[in-house]
XYZ file of C-alpha atoms in Angstrom:
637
model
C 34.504 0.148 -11.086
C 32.904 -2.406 -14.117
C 34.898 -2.307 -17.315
C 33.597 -3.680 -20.180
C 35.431 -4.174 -23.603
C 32.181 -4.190 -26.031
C 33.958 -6.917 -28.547
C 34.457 -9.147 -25.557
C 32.814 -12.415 -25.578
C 30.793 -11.936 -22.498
C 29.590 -8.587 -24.300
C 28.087 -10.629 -26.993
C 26.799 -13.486 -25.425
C 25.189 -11.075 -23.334
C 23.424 -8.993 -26.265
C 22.617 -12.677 -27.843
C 20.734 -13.295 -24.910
C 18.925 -10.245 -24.781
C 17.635 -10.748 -28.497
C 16.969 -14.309 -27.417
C 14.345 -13.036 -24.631
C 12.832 -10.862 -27.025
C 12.291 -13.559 -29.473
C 13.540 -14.786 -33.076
C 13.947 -12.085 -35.133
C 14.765 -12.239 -39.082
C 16.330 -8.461 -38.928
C 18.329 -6.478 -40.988
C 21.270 -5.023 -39.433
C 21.029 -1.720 -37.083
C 21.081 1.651 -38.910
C 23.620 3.306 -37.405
C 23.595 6.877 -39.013
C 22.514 8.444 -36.221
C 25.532 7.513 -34.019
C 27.958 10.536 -34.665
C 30.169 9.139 -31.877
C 29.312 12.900 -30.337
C 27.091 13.808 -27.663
C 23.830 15.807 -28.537
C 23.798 18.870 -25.983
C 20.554 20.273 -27.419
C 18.525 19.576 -24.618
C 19.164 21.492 -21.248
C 16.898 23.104 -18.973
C 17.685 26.186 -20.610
C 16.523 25.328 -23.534
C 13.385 23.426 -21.731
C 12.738 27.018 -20.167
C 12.283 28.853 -23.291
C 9.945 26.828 -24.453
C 7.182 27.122 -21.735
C 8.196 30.899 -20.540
C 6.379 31.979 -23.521
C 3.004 30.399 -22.317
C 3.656 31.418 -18.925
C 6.206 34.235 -18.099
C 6.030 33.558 -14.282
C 8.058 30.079 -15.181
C 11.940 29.548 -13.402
C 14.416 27.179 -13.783
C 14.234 24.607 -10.057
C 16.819 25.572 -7.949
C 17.834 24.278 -4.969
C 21.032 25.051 -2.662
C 21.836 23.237 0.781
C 24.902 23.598 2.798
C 25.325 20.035 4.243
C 24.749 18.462 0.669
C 28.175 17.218 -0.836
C 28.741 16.247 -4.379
C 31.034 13.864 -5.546
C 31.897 11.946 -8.878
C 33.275 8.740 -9.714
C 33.418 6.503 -12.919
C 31.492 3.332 -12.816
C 32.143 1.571 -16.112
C 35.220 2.362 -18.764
C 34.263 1.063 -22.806
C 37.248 0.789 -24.091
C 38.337 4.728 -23.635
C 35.317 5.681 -22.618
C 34.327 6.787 -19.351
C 31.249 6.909 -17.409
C 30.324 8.575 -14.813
C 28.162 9.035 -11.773
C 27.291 11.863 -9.225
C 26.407 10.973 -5.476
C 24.791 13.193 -3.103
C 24.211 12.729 0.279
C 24.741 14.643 3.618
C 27.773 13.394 5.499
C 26.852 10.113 7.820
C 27.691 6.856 8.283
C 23.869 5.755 8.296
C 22.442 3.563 5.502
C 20.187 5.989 3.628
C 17.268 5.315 0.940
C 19.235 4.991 -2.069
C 17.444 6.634 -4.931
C 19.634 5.707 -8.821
C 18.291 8.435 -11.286
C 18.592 8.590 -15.402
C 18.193 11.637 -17.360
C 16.091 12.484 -20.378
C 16.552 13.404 -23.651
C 14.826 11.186 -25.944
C 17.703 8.539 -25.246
C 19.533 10.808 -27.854
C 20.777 14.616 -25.619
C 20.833 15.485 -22.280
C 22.648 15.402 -19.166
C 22.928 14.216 -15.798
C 23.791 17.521 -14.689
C 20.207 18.621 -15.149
C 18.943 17.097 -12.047
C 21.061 18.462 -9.318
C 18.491 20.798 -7.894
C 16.384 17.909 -7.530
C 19.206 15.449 -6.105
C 20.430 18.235 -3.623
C 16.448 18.511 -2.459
C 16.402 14.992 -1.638
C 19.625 14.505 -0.261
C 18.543 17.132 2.103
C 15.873 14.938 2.979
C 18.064 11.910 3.758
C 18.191 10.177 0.716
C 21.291 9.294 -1.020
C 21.121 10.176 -5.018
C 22.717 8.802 -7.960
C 22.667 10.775 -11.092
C 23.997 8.527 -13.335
C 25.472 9.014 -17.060
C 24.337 6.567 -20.013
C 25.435 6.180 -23.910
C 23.301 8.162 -25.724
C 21.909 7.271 -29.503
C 24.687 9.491 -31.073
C 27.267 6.852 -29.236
C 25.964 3.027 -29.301
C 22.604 1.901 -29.998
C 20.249 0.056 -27.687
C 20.481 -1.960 -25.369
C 23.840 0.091 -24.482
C 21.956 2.520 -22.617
C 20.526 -0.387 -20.497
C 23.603 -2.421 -20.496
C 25.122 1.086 -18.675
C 22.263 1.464 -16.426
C 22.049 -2.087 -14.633
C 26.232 -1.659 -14.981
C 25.367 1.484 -12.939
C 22.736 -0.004 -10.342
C 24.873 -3.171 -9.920
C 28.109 -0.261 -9.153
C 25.796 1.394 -6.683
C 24.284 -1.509 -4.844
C 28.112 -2.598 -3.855
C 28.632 0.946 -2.101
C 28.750 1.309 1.692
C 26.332 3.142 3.423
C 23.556 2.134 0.651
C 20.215 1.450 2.358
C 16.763 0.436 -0.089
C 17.520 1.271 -3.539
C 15.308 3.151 -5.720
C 15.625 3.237 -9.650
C 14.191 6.765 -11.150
C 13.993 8.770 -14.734
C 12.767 11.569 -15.939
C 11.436 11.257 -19.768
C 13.662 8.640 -21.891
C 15.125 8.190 -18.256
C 11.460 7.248 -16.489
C 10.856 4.783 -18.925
C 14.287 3.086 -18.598
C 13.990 3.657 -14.895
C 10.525 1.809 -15.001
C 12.167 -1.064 -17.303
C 15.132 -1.477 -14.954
C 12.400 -2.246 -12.051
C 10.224 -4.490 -13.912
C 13.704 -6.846 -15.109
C 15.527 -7.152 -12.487
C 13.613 -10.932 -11.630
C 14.607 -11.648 -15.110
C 18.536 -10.517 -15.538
C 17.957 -9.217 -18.822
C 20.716 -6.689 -18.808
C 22.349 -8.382 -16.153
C 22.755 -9.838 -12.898
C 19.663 -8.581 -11.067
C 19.528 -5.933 -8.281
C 16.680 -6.271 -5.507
C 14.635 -2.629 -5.684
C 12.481 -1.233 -3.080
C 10.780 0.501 -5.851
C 10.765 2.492 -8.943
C 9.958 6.241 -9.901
C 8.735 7.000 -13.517
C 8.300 10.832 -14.116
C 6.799 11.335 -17.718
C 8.737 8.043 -19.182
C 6.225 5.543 -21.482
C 5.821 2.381 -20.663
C 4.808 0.957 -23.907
C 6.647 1.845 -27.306
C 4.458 0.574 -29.600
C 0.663 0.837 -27.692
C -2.382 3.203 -28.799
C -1.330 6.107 -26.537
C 2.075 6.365 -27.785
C 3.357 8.836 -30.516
C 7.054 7.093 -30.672
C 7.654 5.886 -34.078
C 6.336 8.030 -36.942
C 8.966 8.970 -38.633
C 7.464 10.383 -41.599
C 8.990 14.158 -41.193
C 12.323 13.082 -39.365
C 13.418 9.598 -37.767
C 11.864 9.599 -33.960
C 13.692 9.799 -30.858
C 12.805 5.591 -30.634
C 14.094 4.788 -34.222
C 17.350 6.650 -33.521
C 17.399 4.502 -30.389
C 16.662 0.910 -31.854
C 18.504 1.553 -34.955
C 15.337 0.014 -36.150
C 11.864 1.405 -37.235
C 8.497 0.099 -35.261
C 7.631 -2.423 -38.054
C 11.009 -4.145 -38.501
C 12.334 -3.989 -35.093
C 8.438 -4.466 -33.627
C 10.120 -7.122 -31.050
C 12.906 -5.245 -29.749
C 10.483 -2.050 -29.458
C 7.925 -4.362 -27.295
C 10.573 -6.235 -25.498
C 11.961 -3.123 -24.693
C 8.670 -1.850 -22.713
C 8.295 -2.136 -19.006
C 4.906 -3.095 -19.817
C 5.947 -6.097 -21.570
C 7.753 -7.575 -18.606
C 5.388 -7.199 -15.652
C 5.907 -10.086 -13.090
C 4.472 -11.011 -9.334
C 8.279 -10.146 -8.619
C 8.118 -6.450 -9.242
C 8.975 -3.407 -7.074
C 6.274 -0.923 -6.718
C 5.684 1.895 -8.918
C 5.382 6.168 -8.758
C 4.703 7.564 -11.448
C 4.762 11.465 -11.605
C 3.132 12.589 -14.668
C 2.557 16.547 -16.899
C -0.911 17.118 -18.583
C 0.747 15.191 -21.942
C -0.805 12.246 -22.119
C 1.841 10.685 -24.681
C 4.089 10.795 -22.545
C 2.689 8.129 -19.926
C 1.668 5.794 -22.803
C 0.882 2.068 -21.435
C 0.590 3.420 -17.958
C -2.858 2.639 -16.961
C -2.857 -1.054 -18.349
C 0.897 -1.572 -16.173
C -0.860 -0.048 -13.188
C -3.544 -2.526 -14.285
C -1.178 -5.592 -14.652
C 0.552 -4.400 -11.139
C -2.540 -4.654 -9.697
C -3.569 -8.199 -10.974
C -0.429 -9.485 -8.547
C -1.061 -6.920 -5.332
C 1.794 -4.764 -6.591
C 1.098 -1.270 -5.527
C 1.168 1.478 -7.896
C 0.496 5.064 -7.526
C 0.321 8.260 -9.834
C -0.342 11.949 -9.573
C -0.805 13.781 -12.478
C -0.002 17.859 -12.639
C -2.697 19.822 -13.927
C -1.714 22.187 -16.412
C 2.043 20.968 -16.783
C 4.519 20.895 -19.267
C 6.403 17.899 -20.212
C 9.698 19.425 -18.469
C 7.773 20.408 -15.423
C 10.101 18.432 -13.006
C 12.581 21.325 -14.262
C 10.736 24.046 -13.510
C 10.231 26.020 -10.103
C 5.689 25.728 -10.456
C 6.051 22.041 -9.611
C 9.327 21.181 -8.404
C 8.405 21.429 -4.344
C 5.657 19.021 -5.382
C 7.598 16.402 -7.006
C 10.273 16.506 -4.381
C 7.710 15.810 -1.369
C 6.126 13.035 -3.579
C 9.136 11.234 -4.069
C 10.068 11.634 -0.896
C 7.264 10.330 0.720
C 7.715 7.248 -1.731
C 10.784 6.641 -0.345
C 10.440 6.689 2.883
C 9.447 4.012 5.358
C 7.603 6.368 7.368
C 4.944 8.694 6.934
C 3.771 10.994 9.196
C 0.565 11.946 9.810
C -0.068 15.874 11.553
C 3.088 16.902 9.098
C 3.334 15.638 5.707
C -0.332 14.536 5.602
C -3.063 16.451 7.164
C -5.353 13.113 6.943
C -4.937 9.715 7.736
C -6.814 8.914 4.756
C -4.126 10.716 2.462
C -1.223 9.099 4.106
C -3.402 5.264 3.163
C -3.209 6.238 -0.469
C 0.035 6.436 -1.158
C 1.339 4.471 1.381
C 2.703 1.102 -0.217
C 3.948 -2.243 1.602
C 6.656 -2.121 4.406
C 5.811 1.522 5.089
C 4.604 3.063 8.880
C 2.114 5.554 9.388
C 2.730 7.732 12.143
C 0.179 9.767 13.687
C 0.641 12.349 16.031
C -1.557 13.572 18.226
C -4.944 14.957 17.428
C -8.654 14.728 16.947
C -9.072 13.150 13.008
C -12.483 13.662 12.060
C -12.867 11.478 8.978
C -13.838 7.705 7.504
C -10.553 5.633 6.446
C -10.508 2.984 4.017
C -7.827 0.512 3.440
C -8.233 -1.295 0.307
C -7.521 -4.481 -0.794
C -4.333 -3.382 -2.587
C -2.749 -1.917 0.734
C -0.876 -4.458 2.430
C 1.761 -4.771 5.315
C 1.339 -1.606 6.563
C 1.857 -0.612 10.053
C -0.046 1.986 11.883
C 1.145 3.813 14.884
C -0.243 6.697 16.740
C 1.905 9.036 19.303
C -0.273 8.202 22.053
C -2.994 6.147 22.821
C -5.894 8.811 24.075
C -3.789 11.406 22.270
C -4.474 10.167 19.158
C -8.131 10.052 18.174
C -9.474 8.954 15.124
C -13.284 9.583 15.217
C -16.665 10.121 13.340
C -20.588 9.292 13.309
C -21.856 6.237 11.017
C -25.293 4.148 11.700
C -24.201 1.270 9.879
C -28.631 1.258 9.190
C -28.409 4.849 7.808
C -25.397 3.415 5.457
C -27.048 0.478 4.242
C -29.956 2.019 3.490
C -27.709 4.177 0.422
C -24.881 1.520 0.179
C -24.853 -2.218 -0.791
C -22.190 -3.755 1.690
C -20.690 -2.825 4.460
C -17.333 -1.242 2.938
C -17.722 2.306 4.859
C -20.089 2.042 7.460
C -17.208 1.703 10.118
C -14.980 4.813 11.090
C -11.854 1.968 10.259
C -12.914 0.297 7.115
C -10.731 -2.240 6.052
C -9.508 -4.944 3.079
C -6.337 -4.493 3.376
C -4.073 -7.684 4.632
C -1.227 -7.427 7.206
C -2.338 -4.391 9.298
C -1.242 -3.372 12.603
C -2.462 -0.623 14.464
C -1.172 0.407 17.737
C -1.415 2.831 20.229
C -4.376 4.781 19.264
C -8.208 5.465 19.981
C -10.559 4.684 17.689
C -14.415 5.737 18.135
C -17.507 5.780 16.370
C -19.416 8.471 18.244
C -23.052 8.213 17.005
C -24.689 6.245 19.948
C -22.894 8.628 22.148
C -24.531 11.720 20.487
C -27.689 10.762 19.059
C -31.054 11.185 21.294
C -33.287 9.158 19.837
C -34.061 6.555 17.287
C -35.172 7.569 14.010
C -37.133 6.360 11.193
C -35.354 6.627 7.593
C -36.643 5.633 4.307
C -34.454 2.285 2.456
C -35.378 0.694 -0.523
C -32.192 -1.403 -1.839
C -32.599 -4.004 1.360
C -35.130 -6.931 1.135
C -38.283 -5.409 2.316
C -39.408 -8.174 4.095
C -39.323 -8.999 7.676
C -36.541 -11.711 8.536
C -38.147 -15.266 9.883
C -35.019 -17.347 10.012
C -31.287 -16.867 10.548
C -30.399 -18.913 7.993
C -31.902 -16.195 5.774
C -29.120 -14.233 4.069
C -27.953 -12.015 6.474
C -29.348 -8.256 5.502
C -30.881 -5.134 7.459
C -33.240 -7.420 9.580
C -36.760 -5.923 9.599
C -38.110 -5.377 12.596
C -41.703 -5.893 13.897
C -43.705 -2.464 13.687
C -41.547 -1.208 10.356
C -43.110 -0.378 7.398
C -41.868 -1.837 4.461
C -39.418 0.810 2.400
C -38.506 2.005 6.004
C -35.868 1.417 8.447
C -36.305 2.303 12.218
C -32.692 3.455 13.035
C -31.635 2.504 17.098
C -29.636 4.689 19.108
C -27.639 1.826 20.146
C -28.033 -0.134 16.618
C -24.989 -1.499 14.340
C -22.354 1.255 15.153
C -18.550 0.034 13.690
C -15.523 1.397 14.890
C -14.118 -1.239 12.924
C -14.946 -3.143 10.083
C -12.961 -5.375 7.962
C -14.289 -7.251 4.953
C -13.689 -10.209 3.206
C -9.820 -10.553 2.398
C -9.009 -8.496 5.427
C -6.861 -11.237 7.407
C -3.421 -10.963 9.961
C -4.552 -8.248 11.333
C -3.515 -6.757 14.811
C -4.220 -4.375 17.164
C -2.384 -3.326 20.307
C -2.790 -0.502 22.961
C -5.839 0.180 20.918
C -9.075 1.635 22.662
C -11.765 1.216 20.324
C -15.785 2.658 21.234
C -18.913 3.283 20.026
C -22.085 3.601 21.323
C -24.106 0.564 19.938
C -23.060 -2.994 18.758
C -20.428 -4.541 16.810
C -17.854 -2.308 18.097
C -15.105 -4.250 16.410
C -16.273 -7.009 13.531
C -13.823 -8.302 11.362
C -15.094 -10.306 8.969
C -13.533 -13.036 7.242
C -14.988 -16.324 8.090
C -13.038 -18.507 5.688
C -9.155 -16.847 5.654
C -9.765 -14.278 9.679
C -6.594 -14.384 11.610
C -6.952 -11.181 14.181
C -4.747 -10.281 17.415
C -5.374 -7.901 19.908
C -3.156 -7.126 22.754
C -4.137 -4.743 26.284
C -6.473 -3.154 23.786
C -10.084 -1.914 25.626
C -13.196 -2.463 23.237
C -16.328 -0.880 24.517
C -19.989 -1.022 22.545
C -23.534 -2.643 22.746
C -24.226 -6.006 22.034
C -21.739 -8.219 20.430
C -19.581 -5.950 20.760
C -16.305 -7.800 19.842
C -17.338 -10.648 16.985
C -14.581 -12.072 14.954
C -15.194 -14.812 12.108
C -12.378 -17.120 11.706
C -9.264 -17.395 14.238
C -8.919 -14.644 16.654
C -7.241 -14.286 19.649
C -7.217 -11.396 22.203
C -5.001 -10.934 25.324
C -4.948 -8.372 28.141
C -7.892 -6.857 27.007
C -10.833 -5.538 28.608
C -14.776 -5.599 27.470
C -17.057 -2.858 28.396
C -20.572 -3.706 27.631
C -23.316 -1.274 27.418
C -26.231 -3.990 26.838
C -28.184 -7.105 28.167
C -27.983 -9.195 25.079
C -24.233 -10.348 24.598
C -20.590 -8.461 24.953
C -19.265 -11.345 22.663
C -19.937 -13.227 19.512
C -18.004 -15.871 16.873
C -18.495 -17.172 13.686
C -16.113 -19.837 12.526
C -18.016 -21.453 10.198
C -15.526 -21.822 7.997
C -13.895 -24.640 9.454
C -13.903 -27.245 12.322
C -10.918 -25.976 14.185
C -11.887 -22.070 13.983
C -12.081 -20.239 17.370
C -11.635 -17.293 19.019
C -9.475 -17.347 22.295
C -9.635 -14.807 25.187
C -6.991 -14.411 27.726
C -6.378 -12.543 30.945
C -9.599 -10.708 29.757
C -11.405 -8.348 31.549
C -15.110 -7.938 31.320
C -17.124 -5.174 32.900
C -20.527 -3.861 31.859
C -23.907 -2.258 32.697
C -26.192 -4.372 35.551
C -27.150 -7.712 34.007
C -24.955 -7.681 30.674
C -24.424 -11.170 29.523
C -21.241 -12.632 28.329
C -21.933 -14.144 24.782
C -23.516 -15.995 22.319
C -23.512 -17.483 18.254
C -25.696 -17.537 15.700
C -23.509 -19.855 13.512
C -20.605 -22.441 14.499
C -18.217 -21.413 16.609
C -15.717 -22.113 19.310
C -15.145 -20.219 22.574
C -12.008 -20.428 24.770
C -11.977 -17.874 27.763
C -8.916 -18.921 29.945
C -7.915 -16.402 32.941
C -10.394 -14.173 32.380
C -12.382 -12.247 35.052
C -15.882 -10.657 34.962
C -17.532 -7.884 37.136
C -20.074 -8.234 39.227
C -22.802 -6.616 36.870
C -22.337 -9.948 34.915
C -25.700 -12.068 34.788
C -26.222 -15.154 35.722
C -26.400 -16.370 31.921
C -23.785 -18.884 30.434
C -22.527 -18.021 26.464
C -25.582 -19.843 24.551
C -26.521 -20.360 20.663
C -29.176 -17.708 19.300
C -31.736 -18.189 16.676
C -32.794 -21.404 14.877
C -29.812 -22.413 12.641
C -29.086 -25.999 12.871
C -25.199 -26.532 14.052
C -22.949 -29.899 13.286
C -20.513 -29.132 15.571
C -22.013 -28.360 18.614
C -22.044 -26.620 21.636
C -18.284 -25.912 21.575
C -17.813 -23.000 24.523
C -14.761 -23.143 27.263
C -13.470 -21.907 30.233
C -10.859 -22.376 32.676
C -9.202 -20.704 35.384
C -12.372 -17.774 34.839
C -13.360 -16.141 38.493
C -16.665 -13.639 38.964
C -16.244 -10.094 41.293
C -18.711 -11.745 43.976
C -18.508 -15.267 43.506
C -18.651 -17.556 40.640
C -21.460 -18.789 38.538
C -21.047 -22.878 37.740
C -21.175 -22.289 34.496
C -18.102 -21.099 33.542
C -16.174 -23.596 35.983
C -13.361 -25.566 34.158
C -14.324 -27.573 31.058
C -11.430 -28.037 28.903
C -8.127 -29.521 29.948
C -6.545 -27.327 27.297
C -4.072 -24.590 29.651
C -3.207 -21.102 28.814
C -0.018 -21.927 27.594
C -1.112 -24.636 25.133
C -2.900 -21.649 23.070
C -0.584 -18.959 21.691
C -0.215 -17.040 18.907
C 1.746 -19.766 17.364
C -0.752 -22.540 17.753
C -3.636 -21.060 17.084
C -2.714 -19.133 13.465
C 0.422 -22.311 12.783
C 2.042 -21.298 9.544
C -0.420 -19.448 7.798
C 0.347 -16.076 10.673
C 3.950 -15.439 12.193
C 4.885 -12.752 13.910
């Protein structure tokens, strides 16, 4: 238990630093009328009821009852003879359990912790632990008390047993201290910090004094804020700002729910935080109810809703086949540190992964159980689209991915039966005489300009990562389609990619990295005469991609590889089938190179008998190149 005498020395101190942070402030002192040293019990969820039941009758009260749910009280800070108070729930168990810390609202002026049970009982029964924690209102101390009592109560809670990641949330006044709490905990402003897994904001503003709000007119009664501050918006315009989450966004922030009702006031400042979040990788996410009232996280229309959203926020997995019917939906609000689990099943659909998702893990129940699947000619895409960004089935610019244990397929050389001619006007309409040319849809000889001759066994990604997609890994992973560039991630400059015993089968080139890649235990199944492998690493001198104890089969006379650009093969322990032609890994096109012809083999045997071109080269052994040497510093696993 904290107790804190408010005339202490460290009490001041403490609120002199808090007005220090803010800034210099010439202010008259804090009207305290509106402390009546009694608590304000106008709002419950009573009251909340009767206003909405009149717009819609079919409105309840949330309840929620569970057996295995305990309750139990216990006072976290004494002022003096005042006591507060928090509420834990939690099923019985000795595990560590997601640790959610939740405020109340009430306009920082009424309300209760009470209020929430139904919700805290709902997510304790989800294996969560909840903290409903009690706070000075307006009518007892002015701000920052409320704050001071709320990182008092965090600090209380992060020193219990059984306490896994801990989670800061609010409803109303309560979301926007809960989103204050996450955004100052780097910065100690109401006290030693607290390290947060993340933060929930249901209806709370972000921003006191910003365009969207409506805190601070107090020209038929003093506002909810004024009461707060003890000052109005124009005298206390520091504190008001310095006491907005929005105000205090920093690289070193948790990420961010918010859970928002159709009243827009009440998420004022939230788009430019999600903005700022962004601007440092932080992820955000928000859902909006249509048609909801500000107290809808009271009410029995939307409480299911909120329950499963926080609860998928909080969790480190998320499970794909039963909370999410799509992969796709599982990627949007999935946020760093989190696993996707997919069970078994045939997932017809396009996934993106955008820049903003980030150490994520993917992991399906079994490898050929778990299909991901659907039909792109990357031509047909281009031809509508101006970069690649969705012309795979896996489309990614995410960083720090793995996938494992899945099948991944684009199926449309498999089912188309013929090539087709489309019309495309947004690619250079000329044919292509150079590869140094600035790589677009080549025209072919025999097209007609504004036209694009589709191939059955064309540009057909199963994956495709873009620019900024780097440390990414795949494992157990059988990945197919039907034409080339089967797998093509794309980063020449930053590219770090792994793959482990994963089987990659396409047309030509169908496994081409940029950048550093390395792939082990795999095995190649190439459907074409041209090349099964490619590299780019351009980027810089020491670039490569490594294959070991690699497995190459293929249709008769399927060659092994070849480069348009710089690059750097190592193939060490690998094995090729007998189909394999007689033609060594060779540069294509006319670009001139600096670093030369830069392709090697050792310990690499031919079904048959071996060609003497891929006899030992390189001196380098399999040992010398592992994960650790090739990525150094920049990857670690």
């Amino acid at each position: 238990m904290i107790r804190i005498i408010e005339t202490s020395p460290l009490q001041i101190m403490r609120f002199l630093l808090i007005f220090l942070l803010i800034g210099s402030l010439s202010l008259q002192a804090q009207n305290k009328s509106g402390i009546t040293g009694k608590p304000d019990t106008s709002f419950t969820n009573y009251a909340a009821l009767q206003m909405v039941v009149k717009q819609d009758p079919t409105i309840r009260l949330a309840d929620y009852q569970s057996a295995k749910v305990k309750g139990q009280s216990s006072v976290y800070k004494v002022i003096e003879s005042r006591k507060l108070v928090v509420d834990e729930y939690a099923v019985s168990t000795s595990r560590k359990l997601p640790t959610l810390v939740f405020f109340h609202g009430g306009g920082w002026r009424t309300g209760h912790r009470s209020q929430h049970i139904p919700l805290a009982k709902a997510l304790a029964d989800r294996g969560c632990r909840v903290f409903l924690v009690e706070y000075r209102l307006s009518t007892e101390a002015l701000y920052p008390a409320a704050m001071l009592d709320a990182q008092a109560a965090l600090q209380w809670v992060s020193k219990r047993q059984n306490v896994g990641e801990i989670y800061v949330g609010g409803y109303s006044a309560g979301g926007q201290m809960a989103a204050l709490l996450g955004s100052v905990q780097d910065e100690n402003t109401y006290g030693k910090g607290v390290k947060l897994a993340g933060s929930i904001d249901i209806d709370g503003i972000l921003a006191f004094i910003h365009p969207e709000s409506g805190e601070g007119d107090d020209s038929k009664r003093i506002s909810a804020a004024t009461h707060y501050f003890g000052y109005n918006k124009v005298e206390g315009e520091a504190i008001w700002m310095g006491a907005s989450a929005l105000s205090h966004v920093t690289k070193g922030d948790p990420p961010v729910l918010f859970l928002n009702s159709s009243d827009e006031r009440m998420h004022a400042g939230r788009d430019d935080f999600m903005r700022k979040m962004a601007d440092f990788g932080i992820h955000t996410e928000y859902h909006t109810f249509e048609n909801s009232h500000h107290t809808f996280v009271l009410m029995n229309h939307w409480f299911k809703q909120v329950v499963d959203r926080m609860d998928h926020f909080m969790r480190k997995r998320l499970v794909v086949g039963l909370d999410f019917k799509t992969i796709q939906s599982a990627v949007d609000v999935a946020r760093p540190g989190q696993e996707i689990f997919i069970k078994n099943g045939n997932y017809q659909e396009k996934v993106f992964i955008d820049s903003l998702k980030h150490h994520l893990s993917f992991v399906g129940e079994s490898r050929d159980g778990m299909v991901l699947r659907e039909t792109i000619a990357r031509d047909i895409w281009r031809c509508s689209n101006p970069d690649d960004y969705g012309a795979g089935v896996l489309n990614i610019k995410g960083h720090d991915l793995s996938f494992r244990n899945m099948t991944i397929m684009n199926e449309y050389g498999f089912t188309a039966t013929k090539d087709i001619s489309i019309p495309c006007l947004n690619e250079a309409g000329k044919e292509t005489t150079t590869t140094v040319q600035k790589y677009a849809l080549p025209r072919e000889k025999g097209e007609k300009e504004g036209e694009k001759i589709v191939r059955v066994d064309g540009h057909q990604f199963a994956v495709r990562t873009m620019p900024g997609a780097t440390r990414l890994s795949f494992e157990q992973c059988t990945i197919r389609s039907g034409g080339g560039d089967t797998v093509s991630p794309w980063d020449v400059n930053a590219g770090m990619y792994y793959l482990n015993d994963c089987l990659i089968e396409g047309g030509v080139d169908l496994y081409c990295p940029r950048g550093y890649a390395l792939a082990e235990n795999c095995t190649f199944v190439c459907h074409n005469t041209s090349a099964a492998i490619w590299h780019d690493g351009s980027g810089e001198q020491g670039a490569k991609t490594v294959l070991k104890n690699c497995r190459f089969l293929g249709d008769p006379g399927y060659k092994l590889g070849r480069y348009h650009r710089e690059a750097q093969f190592y193939l060490l322990n690998c094995s090729f089938d007998k189909n394999m032609a007689d033609a060594p890994i060779h540069q294509s096109g006319d670009r001139v190179l600096n670093w030369g012809h830069r392709v090697y083999y050792v310990d690499c045997h031919k079904d048959g008998g071996d060609f003497a071109w891929h006899k030992n080269n390189s001196p380098v052994k399999a040992s010398e190149l592992t994960f650790k040497t090739i990525f150094g510093e920049k990857w670690k696993k």
